[in-house]
mmCIF file of C-alpha atoms in Angstrom:
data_model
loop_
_atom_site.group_PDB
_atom_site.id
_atom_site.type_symbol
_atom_site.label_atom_id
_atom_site.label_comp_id
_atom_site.label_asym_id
_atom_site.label_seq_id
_atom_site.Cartn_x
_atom_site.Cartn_y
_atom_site.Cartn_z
ATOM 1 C CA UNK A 17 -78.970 -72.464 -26.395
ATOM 2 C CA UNK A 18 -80.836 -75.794 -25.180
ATOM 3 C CA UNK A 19 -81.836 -76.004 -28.470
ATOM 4 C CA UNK A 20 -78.621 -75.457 -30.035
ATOM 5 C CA UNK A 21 -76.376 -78.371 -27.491
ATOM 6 C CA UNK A 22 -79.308 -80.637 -28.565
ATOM 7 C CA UNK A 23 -78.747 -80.534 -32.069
ATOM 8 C CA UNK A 24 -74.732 -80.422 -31.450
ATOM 9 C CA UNK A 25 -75.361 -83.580 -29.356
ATOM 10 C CA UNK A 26 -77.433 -85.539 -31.931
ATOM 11 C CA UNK A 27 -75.093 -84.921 -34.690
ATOM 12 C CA UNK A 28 -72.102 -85.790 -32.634
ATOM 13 C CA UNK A 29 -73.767 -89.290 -31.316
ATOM 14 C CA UNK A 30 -74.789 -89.762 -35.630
ATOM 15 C CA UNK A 31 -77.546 -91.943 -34.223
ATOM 16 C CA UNK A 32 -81.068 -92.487 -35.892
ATOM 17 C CA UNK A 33 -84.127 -91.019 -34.571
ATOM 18 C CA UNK A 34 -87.000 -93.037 -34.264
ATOM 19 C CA UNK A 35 -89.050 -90.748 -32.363
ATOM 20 C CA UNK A 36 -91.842 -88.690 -34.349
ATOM 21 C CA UNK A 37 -91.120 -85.199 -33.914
ATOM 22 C CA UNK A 38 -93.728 -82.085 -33.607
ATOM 23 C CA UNK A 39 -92.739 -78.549 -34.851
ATOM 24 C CA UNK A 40 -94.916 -75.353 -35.170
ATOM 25 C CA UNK A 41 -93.863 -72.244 -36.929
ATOM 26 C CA UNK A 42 -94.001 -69.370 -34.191
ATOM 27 C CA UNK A 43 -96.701 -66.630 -34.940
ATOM 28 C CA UNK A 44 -95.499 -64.429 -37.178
ATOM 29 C CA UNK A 45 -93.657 -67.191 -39.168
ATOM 30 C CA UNK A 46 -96.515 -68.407 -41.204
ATOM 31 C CA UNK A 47 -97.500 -68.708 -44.638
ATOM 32 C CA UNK A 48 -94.945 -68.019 -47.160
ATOM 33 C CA UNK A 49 -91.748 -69.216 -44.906
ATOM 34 C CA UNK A 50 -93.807 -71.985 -43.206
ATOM 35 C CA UNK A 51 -94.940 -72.997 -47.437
ATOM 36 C CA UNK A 52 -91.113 -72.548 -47.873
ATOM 37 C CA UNK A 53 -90.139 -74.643 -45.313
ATOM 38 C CA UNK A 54 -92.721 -77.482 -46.246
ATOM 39 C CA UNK A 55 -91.421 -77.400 -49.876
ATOM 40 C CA UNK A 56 -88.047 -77.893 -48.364
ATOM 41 C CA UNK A 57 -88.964 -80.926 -46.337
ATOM 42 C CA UNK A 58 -91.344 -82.642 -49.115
ATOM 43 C CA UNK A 59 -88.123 -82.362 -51.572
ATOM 44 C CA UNK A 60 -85.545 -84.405 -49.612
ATOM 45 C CA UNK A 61 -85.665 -87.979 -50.152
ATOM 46 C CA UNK A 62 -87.211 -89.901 -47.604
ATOM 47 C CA UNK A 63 -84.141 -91.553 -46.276
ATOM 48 C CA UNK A 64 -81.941 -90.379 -43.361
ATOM 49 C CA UNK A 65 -82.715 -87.478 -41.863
ATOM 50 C CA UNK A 66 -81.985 -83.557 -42.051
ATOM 51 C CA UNK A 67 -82.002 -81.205 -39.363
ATOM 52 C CA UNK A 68 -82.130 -77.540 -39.926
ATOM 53 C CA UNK A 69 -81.974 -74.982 -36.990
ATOM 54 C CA UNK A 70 -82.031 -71.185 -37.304
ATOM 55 C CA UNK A 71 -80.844 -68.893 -35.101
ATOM 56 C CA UNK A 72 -82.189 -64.852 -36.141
ATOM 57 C CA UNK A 73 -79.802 -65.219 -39.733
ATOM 58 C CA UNK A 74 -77.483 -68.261 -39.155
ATOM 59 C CA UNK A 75 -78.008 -71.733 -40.398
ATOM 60 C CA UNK A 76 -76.707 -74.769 -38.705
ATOM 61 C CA UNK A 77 -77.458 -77.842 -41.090
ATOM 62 C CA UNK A 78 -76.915 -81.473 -39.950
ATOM 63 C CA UNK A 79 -78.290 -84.798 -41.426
ATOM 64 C CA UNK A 80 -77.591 -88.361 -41.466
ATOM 65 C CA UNK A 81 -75.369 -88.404 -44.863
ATOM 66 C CA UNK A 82 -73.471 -85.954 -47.130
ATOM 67 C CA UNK A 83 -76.109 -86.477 -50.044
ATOM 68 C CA UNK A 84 -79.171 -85.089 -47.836
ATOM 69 C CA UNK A 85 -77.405 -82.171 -46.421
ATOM 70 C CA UNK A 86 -76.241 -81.260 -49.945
ATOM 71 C CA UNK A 87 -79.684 -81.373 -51.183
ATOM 72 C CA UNK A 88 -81.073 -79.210 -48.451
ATOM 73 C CA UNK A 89 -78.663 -76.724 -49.040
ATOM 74 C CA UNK A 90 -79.137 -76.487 -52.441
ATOM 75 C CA UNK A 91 -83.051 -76.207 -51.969
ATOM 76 C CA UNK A 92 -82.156 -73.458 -49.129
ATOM 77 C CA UNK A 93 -79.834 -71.440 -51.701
ATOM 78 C CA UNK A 94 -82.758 -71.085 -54.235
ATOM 79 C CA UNK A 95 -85.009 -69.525 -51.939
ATOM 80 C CA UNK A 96 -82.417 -67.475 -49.478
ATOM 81 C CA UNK A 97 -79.044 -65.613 -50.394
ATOM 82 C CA UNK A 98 -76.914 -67.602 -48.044
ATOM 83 C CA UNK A 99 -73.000 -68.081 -47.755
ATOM 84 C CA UNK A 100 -71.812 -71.454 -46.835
ATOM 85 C CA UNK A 101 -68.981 -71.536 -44.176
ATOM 86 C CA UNK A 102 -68.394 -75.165 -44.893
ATOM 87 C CA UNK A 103 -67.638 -77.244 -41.522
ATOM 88 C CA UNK A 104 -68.825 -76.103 -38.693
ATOM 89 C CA UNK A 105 -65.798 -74.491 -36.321
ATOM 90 C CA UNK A 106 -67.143 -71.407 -34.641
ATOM 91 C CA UNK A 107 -71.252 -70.614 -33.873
ATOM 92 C CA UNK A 108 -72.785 -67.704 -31.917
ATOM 93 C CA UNK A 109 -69.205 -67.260 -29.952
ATOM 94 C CA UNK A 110 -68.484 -70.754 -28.809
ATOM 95 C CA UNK A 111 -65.661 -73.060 -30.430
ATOM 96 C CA UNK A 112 -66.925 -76.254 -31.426
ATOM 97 C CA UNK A 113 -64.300 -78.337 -32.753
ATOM 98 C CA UNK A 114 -60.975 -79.694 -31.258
ATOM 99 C CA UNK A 115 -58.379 -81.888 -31.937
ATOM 100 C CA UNK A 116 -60.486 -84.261 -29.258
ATOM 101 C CA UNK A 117 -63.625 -83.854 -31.144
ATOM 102 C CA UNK A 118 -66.724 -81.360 -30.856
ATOM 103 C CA UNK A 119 -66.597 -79.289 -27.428
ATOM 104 C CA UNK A 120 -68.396 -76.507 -26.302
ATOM 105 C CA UNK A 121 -66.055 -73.422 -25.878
ATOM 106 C CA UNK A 122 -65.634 -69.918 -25.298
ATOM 107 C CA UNK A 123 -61.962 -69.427 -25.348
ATOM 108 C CA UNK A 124 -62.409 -66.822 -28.003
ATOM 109 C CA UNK A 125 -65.528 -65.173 -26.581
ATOM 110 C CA UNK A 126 -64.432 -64.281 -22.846
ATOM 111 C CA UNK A 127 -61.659 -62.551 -24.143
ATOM 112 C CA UNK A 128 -63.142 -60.638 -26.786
ATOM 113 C CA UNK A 129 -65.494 -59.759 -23.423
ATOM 114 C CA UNK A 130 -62.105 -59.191 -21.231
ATOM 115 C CA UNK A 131 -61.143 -56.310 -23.962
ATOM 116 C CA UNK A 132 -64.391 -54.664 -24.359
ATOM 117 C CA UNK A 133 -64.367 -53.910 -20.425
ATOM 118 C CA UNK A 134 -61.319 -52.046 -20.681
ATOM 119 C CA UNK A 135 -59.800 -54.974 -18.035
ATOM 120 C CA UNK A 136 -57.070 -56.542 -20.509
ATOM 121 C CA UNK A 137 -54.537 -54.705 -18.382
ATOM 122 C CA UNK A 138 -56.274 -55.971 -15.166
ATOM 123 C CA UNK A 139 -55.265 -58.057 -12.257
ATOM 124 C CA UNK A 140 -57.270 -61.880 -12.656
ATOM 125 C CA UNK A 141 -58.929 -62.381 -9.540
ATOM 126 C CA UNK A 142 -58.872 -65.762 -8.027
ATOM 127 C CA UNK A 143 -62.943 -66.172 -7.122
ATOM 128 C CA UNK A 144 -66.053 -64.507 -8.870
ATOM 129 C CA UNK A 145 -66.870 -63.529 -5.449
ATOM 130 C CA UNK A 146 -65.159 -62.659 -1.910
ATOM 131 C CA UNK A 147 -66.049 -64.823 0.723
ATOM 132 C CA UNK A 148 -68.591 -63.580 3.704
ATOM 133 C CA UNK A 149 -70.496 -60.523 1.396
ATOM 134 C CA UNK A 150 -73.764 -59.880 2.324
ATOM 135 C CA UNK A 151 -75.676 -58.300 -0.771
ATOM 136 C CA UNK A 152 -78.693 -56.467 -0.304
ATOM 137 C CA UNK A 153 -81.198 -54.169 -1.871
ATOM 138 C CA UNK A 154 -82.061 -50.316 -2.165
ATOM 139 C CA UNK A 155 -85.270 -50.890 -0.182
ATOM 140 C CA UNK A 156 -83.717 -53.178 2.701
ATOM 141 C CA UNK A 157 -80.999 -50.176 2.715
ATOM 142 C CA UNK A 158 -83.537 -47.456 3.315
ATOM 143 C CA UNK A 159 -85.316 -49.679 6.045
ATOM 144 C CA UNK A 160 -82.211 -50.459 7.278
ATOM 145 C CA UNK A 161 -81.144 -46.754 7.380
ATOM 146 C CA UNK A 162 -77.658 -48.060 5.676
ATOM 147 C CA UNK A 163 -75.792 -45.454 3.754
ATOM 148 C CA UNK A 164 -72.718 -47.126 3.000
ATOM 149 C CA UNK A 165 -73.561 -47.913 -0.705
ATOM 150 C CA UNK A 166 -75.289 -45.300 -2.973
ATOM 151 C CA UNK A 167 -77.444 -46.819 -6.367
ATOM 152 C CA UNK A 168 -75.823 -47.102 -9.431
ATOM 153 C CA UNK A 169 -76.082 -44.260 -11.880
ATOM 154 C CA UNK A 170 -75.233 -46.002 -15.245
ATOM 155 C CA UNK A 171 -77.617 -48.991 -14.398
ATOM 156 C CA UNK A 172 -77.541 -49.858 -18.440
ATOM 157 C CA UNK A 173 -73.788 -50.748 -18.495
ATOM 158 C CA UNK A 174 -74.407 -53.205 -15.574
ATOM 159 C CA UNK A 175 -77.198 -54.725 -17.141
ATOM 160 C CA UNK A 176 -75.210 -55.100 -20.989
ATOM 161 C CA UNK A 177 -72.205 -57.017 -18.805
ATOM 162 C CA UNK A 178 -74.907 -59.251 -16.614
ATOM 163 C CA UNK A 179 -76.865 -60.497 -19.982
ATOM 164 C CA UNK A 180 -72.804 -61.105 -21.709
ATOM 165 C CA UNK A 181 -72.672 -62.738 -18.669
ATOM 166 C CA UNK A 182 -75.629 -65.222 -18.083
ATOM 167 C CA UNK A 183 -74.362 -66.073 -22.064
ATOM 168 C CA UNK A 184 -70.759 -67.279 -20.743
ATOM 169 C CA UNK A 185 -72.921 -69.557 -17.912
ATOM 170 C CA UNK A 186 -73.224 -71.552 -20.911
ATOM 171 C CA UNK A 187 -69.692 -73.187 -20.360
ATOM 172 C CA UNK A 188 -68.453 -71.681 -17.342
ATOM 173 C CA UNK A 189 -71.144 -72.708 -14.531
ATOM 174 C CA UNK A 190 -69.069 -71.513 -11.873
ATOM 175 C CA UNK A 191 -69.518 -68.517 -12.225
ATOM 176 C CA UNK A 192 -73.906 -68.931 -12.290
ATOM 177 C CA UNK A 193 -74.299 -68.548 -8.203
ATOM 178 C CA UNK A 194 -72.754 -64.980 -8.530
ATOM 179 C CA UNK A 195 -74.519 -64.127 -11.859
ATOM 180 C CA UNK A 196 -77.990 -65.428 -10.840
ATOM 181 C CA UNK A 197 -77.570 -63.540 -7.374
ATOM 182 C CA UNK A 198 -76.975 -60.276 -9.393
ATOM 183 C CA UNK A 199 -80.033 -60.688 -11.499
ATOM 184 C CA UNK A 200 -82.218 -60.006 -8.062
ATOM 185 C CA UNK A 201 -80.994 -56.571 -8.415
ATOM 186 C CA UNK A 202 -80.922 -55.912 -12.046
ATOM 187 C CA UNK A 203 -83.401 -53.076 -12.453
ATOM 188 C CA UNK A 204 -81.362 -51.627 -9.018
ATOM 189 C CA UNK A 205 -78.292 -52.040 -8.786
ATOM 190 C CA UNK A 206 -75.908 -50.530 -6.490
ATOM 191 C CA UNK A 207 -72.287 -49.248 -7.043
ATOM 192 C CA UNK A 208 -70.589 -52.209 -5.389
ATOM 193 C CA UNK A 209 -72.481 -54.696 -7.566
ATOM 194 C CA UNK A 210 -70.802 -53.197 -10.873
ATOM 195 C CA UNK A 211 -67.550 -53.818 -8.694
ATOM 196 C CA UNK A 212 -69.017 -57.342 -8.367
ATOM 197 C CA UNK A 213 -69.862 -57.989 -11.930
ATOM 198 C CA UNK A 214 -66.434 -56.481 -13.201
ATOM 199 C CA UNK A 215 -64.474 -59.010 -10.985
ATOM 200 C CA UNK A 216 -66.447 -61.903 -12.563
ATOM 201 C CA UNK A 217 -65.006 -60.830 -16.027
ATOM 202 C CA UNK A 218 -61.522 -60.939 -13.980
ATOM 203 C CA UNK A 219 -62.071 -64.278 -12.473
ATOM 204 C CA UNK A 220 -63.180 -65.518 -15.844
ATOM 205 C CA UNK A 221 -59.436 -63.855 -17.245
ATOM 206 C CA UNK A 222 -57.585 -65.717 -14.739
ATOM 207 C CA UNK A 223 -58.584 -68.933 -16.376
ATOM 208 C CA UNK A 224 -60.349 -68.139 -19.714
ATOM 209 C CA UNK A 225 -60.344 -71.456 -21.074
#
């Protein structure tokens, strides 16, 4: 997602980049796509600049004029089957444009997230997190002797919701304290911390925007 803002930033700012650039192909990656991608680059003129970033099977294309970026698609359509969503509006569930300009977003995402937890119905709370809770773990419990929370059967629902999540830290930091504090006890959870996680998706519905 660094990776992504970056590139978001760069084309937004339409400055030129002077600075040289190092890329290597991940392993894996190499030979025919990595010729592919070469053949690509050694086809554009050598003016401006074209940036290309892939994300698993979507293409975000950006370049310093109209007549580069057309060029690189066209290269890109004879070696890939690709569909061309024009201007870009909407990537990996955040909303980039506005009538301000290019913003990160995830007005649409949170409550697509809201629904899928069965909370659309549900009361927004006002914090991600009540004031004065002391959260702990399984083994400090059993030192402890405390028997007032029991371990979360279904620990693979409160894992699914914590990675959906760390994603929406990307434009809502305020709710990263409570989401990084429930990653301590991912593989462990305990019954109260799904209660925890599911008022997060409530604070996030009292304000989704």
């Amino acid at each position: 997602m660094v990776t992504i803002r970056s590139v978001i930033a760069l084309a937004v700012s339409r400055g030129d980049l002077y600075e040289e650039v190092y890329m290597d192909m991940p392993e894996g990656f190499r030979r025919q796509r990595e010729l592919k991608v070469c053949k690509l680059l050694k086809s554009l003129k050598p003016e401006g600049m074209v940036i290309i970033l892939v994300y698993v099977d979507d293409f975000l294309i950006t370049g310093s004029n109209d007549q580069l970026i057309t060029e690189a698609k066209e290269i890109l359509h004879q070696q890939f089957k690709l569909k061309d969503l024009d201007e870009l509006k909407y990537f990996l569930g955040i909303i980039l444009r506005s009538a301000i300009g290019v913003v990160l977003n995830q007005r649409k995402y949170i409550p697509e997230l809201i629904s899928e937890m069965g909370l659309s119905g549900a009361k927004p709370a006002i914090t991600p997190l009540e004031t004065n809770i002391k959260l702990t773990s399984i083994v400090y419990d059993q030192a402890t002797g405390s028997t007032c929370d029991s371990p979360l059967k279904d620990v693979s629902a409160y894992q699914i919701l914590i990675g959906h999540l760390m994603y929406v830290t990307t434009t809502r930091p305020d709710i990263s304290y409570v989401i990084h504090t429930l990653i301590q006890f991912i593989q462990h959870p305990k019954k109260s911390y799904r209660e925890i996680d599911l008022r997060v998706v409530r604070y996030l519905k009292n304000a989704p925007g």
